[in-house]
Coordinates of C-alpha atoms and ligand atoms in Angstrom, one line a residue:
Chain A
M149 CA -16.9 -23.2 28.4
N150 CA -17.2 -20.0 30.4
F151 CA -15.1 -17.1 29.2
D152 CA -12.1 -17.4 31.5
V153 CA -9.0 -15.8 30.0
N154 CA -6.6 -17.6 32.2
Q155 CA -8.1 -20.9 31.3
I156 CA -8.1 -20.0 27.6
R157 CA -4.4 -19.0 27.9
G158 CA -3.7 -22.4 29.3
L159 CA -4.7 -23.9 25.9
F160 CA -2.0 -22.0 24.0
P161 CA 1.5 -23.4 24.6
V162 CA 3.2 -20.7 22.5
L163 CA 2.0 -17.9 24.8
H164 CA 4.0 -19.2 27.7
Q165 CA 7.5 -18.0 26.8
E166 CA 9.8 -15.1 27.3
V167 CA 11.0 -12.9 24.5
H168 CA 14.1 -10.9 25.2
G169 CA 13.7 -11.8 28.9
K170 CA 10.2 -10.5 29.1
P171 CA 6.9 -12.4 29.0
L172 CA 5.6 -12.6 25.5
I173 CA 2.7 -10.3 24.7
Y174 CA 1.3 -11.4 21.4
F175 CA -0.6 -8.5 19.7
D176 CA -0.1 -9.6 16.1
N177 CA -3.3 -11.6 15.8
A178 CA -4.6 -9.9 12.7
A179 CA -1.5 -11.4 10.9
T180 CA -2.1 -14.8 12.4
T181 CA -3.6 -16.1 15.6
Q182 CA -1.9 -18.7 17.8
K183 CA -3.2 -22.3 17.9
P184 CA -4.8 -24.0 20.8
K185 CA -3.6 -27.4 22.0
Q186 CA -6.6 -29.1 20.5
V187 CA -5.5 -28.0 17.0
L188 CA -1.9 -29.2 17.6
E189 CA -3.1 -32.5 18.9
A190 CA -5.5 -33.0 16.0
L191 CA -2.5 -32.5 13.6
T192 CA -0.3 -35.0 15.4
S193 CA -3.1 -37.5 15.8
Y194 CA -3.9 -37.4 12.1
Y195 CA -0.3 -38.2 11.2
E196 CA 0.1 -40.8 14.0
K197 CA -3.2 -42.6 13.4
D198 CA -5.0 -41.8 10.2
N199 CA -2.6 -40.6 7.5
S200 CA -3.8 -41.6 4.1
N201 CA -5.1 -40.1 0.9
I202 CA -8.8 -39.3 0.9
H203 CA -11.8 -39.9 -1.4
R204 CA -9.9 -42.8 -3.1
G205 CA -8.7 -45.7 -1.1
A206 CA -11.0 -48.5 -0.1
H207 CA -9.3 -49.1 3.2
A208 CA -10.0 -48.2 6.8
L209 CA -7.5 -45.4 7.1
A210 CA -8.6 -43.7 3.9
D211 CA -12.1 -44.0 5.0
R212 CA -11.5 -42.4 8.4
A213 CA -9.4 -39.6 7.0
T214 CA -12.1 -38.9 4.4
Q215 CA -14.7 -38.8 7.1
Y216 CA -12.7 -36.4 9.2
F217 CA -11.9 -34.2 6.2
E218 CA -15.6 -34.0 5.3
N219 CA -16.5 -33.4 8.9
T220 CA -14.6 -30.1 8.8
R221 CA -16.4 -29.1 5.6
E222 CA -19.7 -29.6 7.5
S223 CA -18.3 -27.6 10.5
V224 CA -17.3 -24.8 8.2
R225 CA -20.7 -24.8 6.7
R226 CA -22.3 -24.5 10.1
F227 CA -19.7 -21.9 11.1
I228 CA -20.9 -19.5 8.4
N229 CA -24.4 -21.0 8.1
A230 CA -24.1 -21.9 4.4
K231 CA -27.0 -24.0 3.0
E232 CA -24.9 -27.1 2.1
S233 CA -21.4 -28.3 2.6
A234 CA -20.8 -28.6 -1.1
E235 CA -20.7 -24.8 -1.2
I236 CA -17.5 -24.9 1.0
I237 CA -14.3 -25.2 -1.1
F238 CA -10.9 -25.7 0.6
T239 CA -8.1 -23.6 -0.8
K240 CA -4.6 -22.4 0.4
G241 CA -6.0 -19.3 1.9
T242 CA -7.9 -16.0 1.3
T243 CA -5.5 -15.1 -1.4
E244 CA -6.0 -18.3 -3.4
S245 CA -9.7 -18.1 -2.9
I246 CA -9.9 -14.6 -4.4
N247 CA -7.6 -15.6 -7.3
L248 CA -9.8 -18.7 -7.9
V249 CA -12.9 -16.5 -8.2
A250 CA -11.0 -14.0 -10.4
Q251 CA -9.7 -16.7 -12.7
T252 CA -12.9 -18.7 -13.1
F253 CA -15.9 -16.5 -12.4
G254 CA -14.1 -13.5 -13.6
R255 CA -12.8 -15.0 -16.8
K256 CA -16.2 -16.3 -17.7
F257 CA -18.6 -13.6 -16.6
I258 CA -16.6 -10.3 -16.7
G259 CA -15.6 -8.8 -20.0
K260 CA -14.5 -5.7 -21.7
G261 CA -16.0 -2.5 -20.3
D262 CA -17.6 -4.3 -17.3
E263 CA -16.8 -2.9 -13.9
I264 CA -15.5 -4.4 -10.7
I265 CA -15.8 -2.3 -7.5
I266 CA -13.4 -2.7 -4.7
S267 CA -12.5 -0.2 -1.9
T268 CA -9.5 1.9 -0.9
M269 CA -9.0 -0.2 2.2
E270 CA -8.5 -3.6 0.5
H271 CA -5.7 -5.9 1.2
H272 CA -3.4 -6.3 -1.8
S273 CA -4.8 -9.8 -2.2
N274 CA -8.2 -8.2 -3.0
I275 CA -6.6 -5.7 -5.4
V276 CA -4.0 -7.5 -7.5
P277 CA -6.2 -10.4 -8.8
W278 CA -8.7 -7.9 -10.1
Q279 CA -6.0 -5.8 -11.7
M280 CA -4.8 -8.9 -13.4
L281 CA -8.3 -9.8 -14.6
C282 CA -8.9 -6.2 -15.8
E283 CA -5.6 -6.4 -17.7
A284 CA -6.6 -9.6 -19.4
T285 CA -10.2 -8.8 -20.2
G286 CA -10.4 -5.0 -20.5
A287 CA -12.7 -4.7 -17.5
V288 CA -12.4 -1.6 -15.3
L289 CA -11.6 -1.3 -11.6
K290 CA -13.6 1.2 -9.6
I291 CA -12.6 2.3 -6.1
I292 CA -14.7 3.3 -3.2
P293 CA -13.1 6.1 -1.2
V294 CA -12.5 6.1 2.5
H295 CA -13.4 8.9 5.0
E296 CA -10.8 10.3 7.4
N297 CA -12.1 8.2 10.2
G298 CA -11.6 5.0 8.2
E299 CA -15.2 4.4 7.2
L300 CA -16.1 3.8 3.6
D301 CA -17.8 6.6 1.7
F302 CA -21.2 5.0 1.2
Q303 CA -22.6 7.8 -0.9
E304 CA -19.7 7.5 -3.3
F305 CA -20.1 3.7 -3.3
E306 CA -23.7 4.1 -4.4
K307 CA -22.7 6.4 -7.2
L308 CA -20.3 3.8 -8.5
L309 CA -23.0 1.2 -8.9
T310 CA -24.3 1.0 -12.4
S311 CA -25.6 -1.6 -14.8
K312 CA -21.9 -2.1 -15.8
T313 CA -21.0 -3.3 -12.3
K314 CA -20.5 -7.1 -12.4
L315 CA -18.8 -7.6 -9.1
L316 CA -18.3 -5.9 -5.8
S317 CA -15.3 -7.4 -3.9
V318 CA -15.0 -5.8 -0.5
V319 CA -13.3 -6.4 2.8
H320 CA -15.7 -7.2 5.7
A321 CA -13.4 -5.9 8.4
S322 CA -10.2 -4.0 7.5
N323 CA -6.9 -5.6 8.6
A324 CA -5.2 -2.2 8.7
L325 CA -7.8 -0.1 10.5
G326 CA -10.3 -2.5 12.0
T327 CA -13.2 -0.8 10.4
I328 CA -16.3 -3.1 10.0
N329 CA -18.0 -2.3 6.8
P330 CA -21.8 -2.1 6.4
V331 CA -21.7 -5.2 4.2
K332 CA -25.3 -6.1 4.4
K333 CA -26.4 -2.8 3.0
M334 CA -23.6 -2.9 0.3
I335 CA -24.6 -6.4 -0.8
D336 CA -28.2 -5.4 -1.2
A337 CA -27.3 -2.3 -3.1
A338 CA -24.9 -4.3 -5.4
H339 CA -27.6 -7.0 -6.0
A340 CA -30.0 -4.2 -7.0
V341 CA -27.9 -3.5 -10.1
G342 CA -27.4 -7.2 -10.8
A343 CA -23.8 -7.4 -9.5
K344 CA -22.4 -10.3 -7.5
V345 CA -20.6 -9.8 -4.3
L346 CA -17.4 -11.3 -2.8
L347 CA -16.7 -10.7 0.9
D348 CA -13.2 -10.8 2.2
G349 CA -13.8 -12.3 5.6
A350 CA -10.1 -12.8 6.5
Q351 CA -10.5 -10.4 9.5
S352 CA -14.1 -10.7 10.3
T353 CA -14.7 -14.5 10.7
S354 CA -12.8 -14.7 14.0
H355 CA -14.6 -11.8 15.6
L356 CA -18.1 -11.6 14.2
E357 CA -21.1 -13.9 13.8
I358 CA -21.3 -14.9 10.1
D359 CA -24.4 -15.9 8.3
V360 CA -23.9 -16.1 4.6
V361 CA -27.5 -16.8 3.9
E362 CA -28.7 -13.7 5.8
L363 CA -25.9 -11.6 4.3
D364 CA -26.8 -13.0 0.9
C365 CA -23.2 -12.6 -0.3
D366 CA -22.3 -14.7 -3.4
F367 CA -18.8 -15.5 -2.2
M368 CA -17.0 -15.3 1.1
V369 CA -13.4 -16.0 1.5
F370 CA -11.2 -16.5 4.7
S371 CA -8.1 -18.1 6.1
A372 CA -7.9 -20.8 8.8
H373 CA -4.7 -19.4 10.2
K374 CA -6.5 -16.2 11.4
L375 CA -9.1 -18.4 13.1
Y376 CA -6.9 -20.3 15.5
G377 CA -6.4 -22.9 12.8
P378 CA -3.4 -24.1 10.8
T379 CA -1.6 -22.1 8.1
G380 CA -1.9 -22.9 4.4
L381 CA -5.6 -23.5 4.4
G382 CA -8.5 -21.3 3.4
V383 CA -12.1 -21.4 2.4
L384 CA -14.1 -20.2 -0.5
Y385 CA -17.8 -20.2 0.1
G386 CA -19.9 -19.7 -3.0
K387 CA -23.6 -20.1 -3.8
R388 CA -24.2 -23.4 -5.5
E389 CA -25.7 -22.1 -8.7
I390 CA -22.7 -19.7 -9.2
L391 CA -20.1 -22.3 -8.4
E392 CA -21.8 -24.7 -10.8
A393 CA -21.7 -22.2 -13.6
M394 CA -18.0 -21.4 -13.0
P395 CA -15.3 -23.3 -15.0
P396 CA -12.8 -25.2 -13.0
F397 CA -9.6 -23.5 -11.7
L398 CA -6.8 -26.1 -11.6
G399 CA -6.9 -29.3 -13.6
G400 CA -5.8 -32.7 -12.3
G401 CA -6.9 -35.5 -10.0
E402 CA -10.0 -35.3 -7.8
M403 CA -11.7 -32.6 -9.9
I404 CA -12.7 -34.9 -12.7
K405 CA -15.6 -37.3 -13.4
E406 CA -14.0 -39.0 -16.3
V407 CA -10.9 -38.4 -18.4
T408 CA -10.4 -39.6 -21.9
F409 CA -8.0 -38.0 -24.4
E410 CA -11.0 -36.8 -26.3
K411 CA -12.9 -35.2 -23.5
T412 CA -12.8 -34.8 -19.7
T413 CA -15.9 -34.2 -17.7
Y414 CA -15.6 -32.4 -14.4
N415 CA -16.6 -33.5 -11.0
D416 CA -19.4 -31.9 -9.0
I417 CA -18.8 -29.1 -6.5
P418 CA -16.9 -28.8 -4.2
F419 CA -14.5 -31.3 -5.8
K420 CA -14.4 -29.6 -9.1
F421 CA -12.4 -26.9 -7.4
E422 CA -10.2 -29.1 -5.3
A423 CA -7.7 -30.6 -7.8
G424 CA -4.9 -32.8 -6.4
T425 CA -4.4 -34.1 -2.9
P426 CA -5.6 -31.4 -0.6
N427 CA -4.1 -30.2 2.6
I428 CA -5.7 -33.1 4.5
A429 CA -4.0 -32.7 7.9
D430 CA -4.7 -29.0 8.2
V431 CA -8.3 -29.4 7.1
I432 CA -8.8 -32.0 9.8
A433 CA -7.1 -29.9 12.4
F434 CA -9.2 -26.9 11.4
D435 CA -12.2 -28.7 12.8
A436 CA -10.7 -28.4 16.3
A437 CA -10.2 -24.7 15.8
I438 CA -13.8 -24.2 14.9
E439 CA -14.9 -26.2 17.9
F440 CA -12.7 -24.1 20.1
I441 CA -14.3 -20.9 18.8
D442 CA -17.8 -22.4 19.1
S443 CA -17.1 -23.5 22.7
L444 CA -16.5 -19.8 23.6
G445 CA -19.2 -18.3 21.4
K446 CA -18.6 -15.4 19.1
K447 CA -20.7 -13.1 21.3
A448 CA -18.4 -13.7 24.3
I449 CA -15.4 -13.4 22.1
K450 CA -16.5 -10.0 20.6
E451 CA -17.4 -8.7 24.1
H452 CA -14.0 -9.6 25.4
E453 CA -12.1 -8.1 22.4
D454 CA -14.3 -5.0 22.5
E455 CA -13.4 -4.5 26.1
L456 CA -9.7 -4.8 25.3
L457 CA -10.0 -2.4 22.4
S458 CA -11.8 0.3 24.4
Y459 CA -9.4 -0.2 27.3
A460 CA -6.5 0.3 24.9
N461 CA -8.2 3.4 23.4
E462 CA -8.7 4.8 26.9
L463 CA -5.1 4.2 28.0
T464 CA -3.5 5.7 24.9
A465 CA -5.9 8.6 24.4
D466 CA -3.8 11.1 26.4
I467 CA -0.4 10.0 25.4
K468 CA 1.3 13.0 23.8
G469 CA 2.1 12.4 20.1
F470 CA -0.1 9.3 19.9
Q471 CA -2.1 9.3 16.6
P472 CA -4.7 6.6 16.1
I473 CA -5.3 5.7 12.5
G474 CA -8.9 4.5 11.9
T475 CA -11.5 5.5 14.4
A476 CA -14.6 4.1 12.8
K477 CA -17.6 3.5 15.0
Q478 CA -17.7 -0.2 14.3
K479 CA -14.4 -1.9 14.6
V480 CA -12.9 -5.3 15.3
S481 CA -10.1 -5.4 17.8
V482 CA -7.4 -3.6 15.8
L483 CA -5.5 -0.5 17.2
S484 CA -3.6 1.1 14.4
F485 CA -1.5 4.1 15.3
N486 CA 1.6 6.2 14.7
I487 CA 3.7 8.2 17.1
N488 CA 4.4 11.7 16.0
G489 CA 8.0 12.1 14.8
M490 CA 8.8 8.4 14.8
H491 CA 8.9 5.7 12.2
P492 CA 6.5 2.8 12.8
F493 CA 9.3 0.3 12.4
D494 CA 11.3 1.9 15.2
V495 CA 8.2 1.9 17.5
G496 CA 7.6 -1.8 16.7
Q497 CA 11.2 -2.6 17.5
M498 CA 11.1 -0.8 20.8
L499 CA 7.8 -2.6 21.8
D500 CA 9.5 -5.9 20.8
A501 CA 12.3 -5.0 23.3
R502 CA 9.5 -5.2 25.9
G503 CA 8.3 -8.6 24.6
I504 CA 5.3 -7.0 22.8
A505 CA 4.7 -8.4 19.3
V506 CA 3.0 -5.9 17.0
R507 CA 3.0 -5.4 13.2
T508 CA 4.5 -2.4 11.6
G509 CA 4.4 -1.2 8.0
H510 CA 1.7 -0.9 5.3
H511 CA -0.1 -4.1 6.2
C512 CA -0.4 -5.0 2.5
T513 CA -2.7 -2.0 2.1
Q514 CA -0.5 0.5 0.4
P515 CA -3.3 2.4 -1.4
L516 CA -4.9 2.9 2.0
M517 CA -1.7 4.2 3.5
K518 CA -1.4 6.6 0.6
R519 CA -4.9 7.8 1.3
F520 CA -3.8 8.8 4.8
G521 CA -0.5 10.2 3.6
I522 CA 1.5 7.8 5.7
E523 CA 4.1 5.1 5.0
G524 CA 2.7 2.7 7.5
T525 CA 1.3 2.3 11.0
V526 CA 2.0 0.3 14.1
R527 CA -0.8 -2.2 14.5
A528 CA -1.8 -4.0 17.7
S529 CA -4.6 -6.5 17.2
F530 CA -6.2 -8.4 20.1
A531 CA -7.6 -12.0 20.4
V532 CA -9.4 -14.2 22.9
Y533 CA -6.3 -14.9 25.0
N534 CA -5.2 -11.3 25.5
T535 CA -5.6 -9.6 28.8
K536 CA -6.2 -6.1 30.2
S537 CA -2.9 -6.3 32.0
E538 CA -1.1 -6.9 28.6
I539 CA -2.9 -3.7 27.3
E540 CA -1.6 -1.8 30.3
Q541 CA 1.9 -2.9 29.6
M542 CA 1.6 -1.9 25.9
A543 CA 0.2 1.5 26.9
E544 CA 3.1 2.0 29.3
G545 CA 5.6 1.1 26.5
I546 CA 3.9 3.4 24.0
A547 CA 4.0 6.3 26.6
R548 CA 7.7 5.8 27.2
I549 CA 8.5 5.6 23.5
A550 CA 6.3 8.6 22.6
K551 CA 8.2 10.7 25.1
I552 CA 11.4 10.5 23.1
K553 CA 10.0 12.8 20.5
N554 CA 7.0 14.4 22.3
K555 CA 8.2 16.0 25.4
Chain B
M24 CA 43.2 9.3 14.6
S25 CA 42.4 6.0 16.2
S26 CA 42.5 2.9 14.0
I27 CA 39.5 1.1 12.8
N28 CA 40.0 -1.6 15.4
E29 CA 40.5 0.9 18.2
I30 CA 37.2 2.6 17.4
Q31 CA 35.5 -0.8 17.2
D32 CA 36.8 -1.6 20.7
E33 CA 35.5 1.7 21.9
I34 CA 32.0 1.0 20.6
V35 CA 32.0 -2.5 22.1
S36 CA 32.8 -1.1 25.5
E37 CA 30.2 1.6 25.2
F38 CA 27.6 -1.1 24.5
E39 CA 28.9 -3.3 27.3
I40 CA 28.1 -0.4 29.8
L41 CA 24.5 -0.5 28.6
G42 CA 24.2 -4.1 29.8
D43 CA 21.5 -6.4 28.7
D44 CA 18.5 -4.1 28.7
R45 CA 17.3 -4.2 25.2
E46 CA 15.2 -1.1 25.4
S47 CA 18.0 1.1 26.7
T48 CA 20.3 -0.3 24.0
I49 CA 17.8 0.6 21.3
F50 CA 17.3 4.1 22.8
Y51 CA 21.0 4.5 22.7
I52 CA 21.3 3.5 19.1
M53 CA 18.6 6.0 18.2
E54 CA 20.4 8.7 20.0
L55 CA 23.6 7.9 18.1
G56 CA 21.7 8.9 14.9
G57 CA 21.9 12.5 16.2
N58 CA 25.7 12.4 15.5
L59 CA 25.2 12.2 11.8
E60 CA 26.4 15.2 9.8
D61 CA 23.6 17.1 8.1
F62 CA 22.6 15.4 4.9
P63 CA 21.9 17.6 1.8
V64 CA 18.2 17.5 1.1
E65 CA 18.8 17.4 -2.7
E66 CA 20.8 14.2 -2.2
Q67 CA 17.7 12.4 -0.8
K68 CA 17.0 11.0 -4.2
E69 CA 16.4 7.6 -5.5
D70 CA 19.9 7.1 -6.9
N71 CA 21.4 7.4 -3.4
I72 CA 19.1 4.9 -1.7
I73 CA 20.7 1.8 -0.6
K74 CA 19.0 -1.3 -2.0
G75 CA 18.0 -4.0 0.4
C76 CA 17.1 -1.9 3.4
Q77 CA 13.5 -1.9 4.7
S78 CA 13.7 1.7 5.8
K79 CA 15.0 4.3 3.4
V80 CA 18.8 4.9 3.7
W81 CA 20.6 7.5 1.6
L82 CA 24.4 7.3 1.3
I83 CA 26.8 9.5 -0.5
A84 CA 30.6 9.6 -0.5
D85 CA 33.4 11.8 -1.8
E86 CA 37.1 11.5 -1.8
N87 CA 39.7 14.0 -0.5
D88 CA 43.4 13.5 -0.3
G89 CA 42.9 9.8 -0.8
K90 CA 40.4 9.5 2.1
V91 CA 36.8 8.7 1.7
H92 CA 34.2 10.8 3.4
F93 CA 30.6 9.4 3.8
K94 CA 27.4 11.2 4.6
A95 CA 24.1 9.3 5.2
D96 CA 20.6 9.8 6.3
S97 CA 17.5 7.6 6.9
N98 CA 13.8 8.0 7.6
T99 CA 14.0 5.9 10.7
D100 CA 15.9 6.8 13.9
I101 CA 17.3 3.3 14.6
T102 CA 18.7 3.0 11.1
K103 CA 20.3 6.5 11.5
G104 CA 22.0 5.2 14.6
L105 CA 23.2 2.1 12.9
I106 CA 24.7 4.0 10.0
S107 CA 26.3 6.5 12.3
L108 CA 28.2 3.7 13.9
L109 CA 29.5 2.5 10.5
I110 CA 30.5 6.0 9.6
R111 CA 32.3 6.5 12.9
V112 CA 34.4 3.4 12.1
L113 CA 35.0 3.9 8.4
N114 CA 34.9 7.7 7.8
D115 CA 38.0 9.5 6.4
R116 CA 40.0 6.4 5.8
T117 CA 41.7 5.2 2.6
P118 CA 39.8 3.0 0.2
E119 CA 42.3 0.3 1.0
E120 CA 41.4 0.4 4.8
I121 CA 37.7 0.5 4.1
I122 CA 37.8 -2.4 1.7
H123 CA 39.7 -4.6 4.1
A124 CA 38.0 -3.5 7.3
D125 CA 36.7 -6.4 9.3
L126 CA 33.7 -4.9 11.1
N127 CA 33.7 -7.3 14.0
F128 CA 32.1 -4.9 16.4
I129 CA 28.7 -5.9 15.0
N130 CA 29.0 -9.4 16.1
R131 CA 30.8 -8.6 19.3
I132 CA 27.9 -6.3 20.3
G133 CA 25.4 -9.0 19.3
M134 CA 23.8 -6.5 17.0
G135 CA 21.9 -9.2 15.1
S136 CA 19.8 -10.1 18.0
I137 CA 19.3 -6.5 19.1
I138 CA 17.9 -5.3 15.8
G139 CA 16.5 -8.4 14.3
S140 CA 17.0 -10.1 10.9
Q141 CA 15.4 -7.5 8.6
R142 CA 17.5 -4.7 10.0
S143 CA 20.6 -6.9 10.0
N144 CA 20.2 -7.5 6.3
G145 CA 19.8 -3.8 5.9
L146 CA 23.0 -3.2 7.9
A147 CA 24.9 -5.7 5.6
S148 CA 23.6 -3.8 2.6
M149 CA 24.9 -0.5 4.1
I150 CA 28.4 -2.0 4.6
K151 CA 28.4 -3.4 1.1
Q152 CA 27.5 0.0 -0.3
M153 CA 30.3 1.7 1.7
K154 CA 32.8 -0.9 0.4
L155 CA 31.6 -0.4 -3.1
Y156 CA 32.2 3.3 -2.9
A157 CA 35.7 2.5 -1.6
I158 CA 36.4 0.2 -4.5
A159 CA 35.2 2.8 -6.9
F160 CA 37.5 5.5 -5.4
Q161 CA 40.4 3.1 -5.3
T162 CA 40.0 2.4 -9.0
K163 CA 39.9 6.1 -9.7
L164 CA 42.9 6.8 -7.5
N165 CA 44.9 4.1 -9.2
A166 CA 43.9 5.2 -12.7
Ligands
LIG728 C1 -8.3 -8.5 4.9 C2 -7.3 -9.5 4.4 N1 -7.5 -10.0 3.2 C3 -6.7 -11.0 2.7 C4 -5.6 -11.4 3.5 C5 -4.7 -12.5 2.9 O1 -4.8 -13.7 3.6 P1 -3.8 -14.9 3.3 O2 -2.5 -14.3 3.4 O3 -4.1 -15.8 4.5 O4 -4.2 -15.5 2.0 C6 -5.4 -10.9 4.7 C7 -4.2 -11.4 5.5 O5 -3.4 -10.7 6.0 C8 -6.3 -9.9 5.2 O6 -6.1 -9.4 6.5

């Protein structure tokens, strides 16, 4: 498929509606992306034709559903270039994936006095699970500071790395600022002191080419709903030898080999970590989302989104009172900003009056907001189906709003 | 002084003049915030924050000659505008009047759809807090 925005927009039914009498401009893609027709059709088709429980029944429907389910696992493997599909575990989302690692890998391999490094720009879901682990084990959380432009302080990061470091858990691309972190360099540096690395790919997987073998990360986590796929579904990638060494997370069906009241033996990966009936329909539909992304190609997607971001930067640069937050050199398509003298919530509501959907607030990154001495920001985040004309309308809205307090 | 219902009618007709344009309506609400009396900085404290609002809203009240006087402030302009409307309707009235006030102007304006659900919940919390003040003063006056 050639990159034709109008054609792409045709695939997204939700975009074709009015909000408050104005055409919807959806710029809240970092929160969740819209879903193309193929994904919606895969969902209905599954329930209409194939619904059954997987990995168990010896009948045609169960067979088919199992096959589709496992097809998605293989597609995800290809999508991030993992070595084998057994290294792909389905979860509820990024949040659950991180908690899984904290509760299994963390409980087994991280102890009193050991150190976990995260950064100031982490999403709360990459902070709280580690705080909980530290509380339970006596491990210590270390925080990489952030420069004024929204880039990580690499020198300070290197100073934090010691033989005590057991894990680096860091966001690949920041949801609040858009900053793309130099993760390859960070992974290599962490490995050099013997630490493992978890990459939070919630915001990077929809924009950047991902190769977990080349990156050499030990874990990577992301959510399907930010990748044009369904909600309530996420991925945990882990290297085989690490996943095998980890104890299971939830106990129940699917995850066992044999249960007796004396002793239970656990199933092999990935099933060891997928207790109970999984989110079958959404996993199957996720395959259509990956196919959609592949049909466009990450390179074309990134080019399109980069163009939107630089256009937005250009059109807002001279607006009096416009304060961009996060101006890193390498960014995904996130424009975070404030307007001098105005609360982000008010700005968001006024943009909403123009049919423009943005996010306002702390974006689940309160420590980062504190670092910048602000309560929150307005965040516009762009995706494949957004257009330059939409950016123009947003810039026009921002200019009008900014004028209220910045004459 | 006009009655609670007369003031509500006034507000409704002011909003009717604005028509359907959402943006102008929101700009207008923000401007209304300018009508708020100065709020003492020392009263911008945790105790005076209304629970259940997304933005910060401080509310204080005192009683004079059996009438309740409110002062409020917020860190967002839209919220200031909203609370200025409540104050315009309820200020300097008896606890009895405040407790029994039926604030129908909010629905008549269609405020819920203008400000969205988060802020509507906040608005409900503001009204509740104002009524709680009135109940407290009534109890005191009857003691
Ligand atoms: C960087 C980052 N990490 C983690 C999450 C949590 O993802 P989920 O809510 O899908 O579990 C998000 C989602 O907002 C995110 O942007």
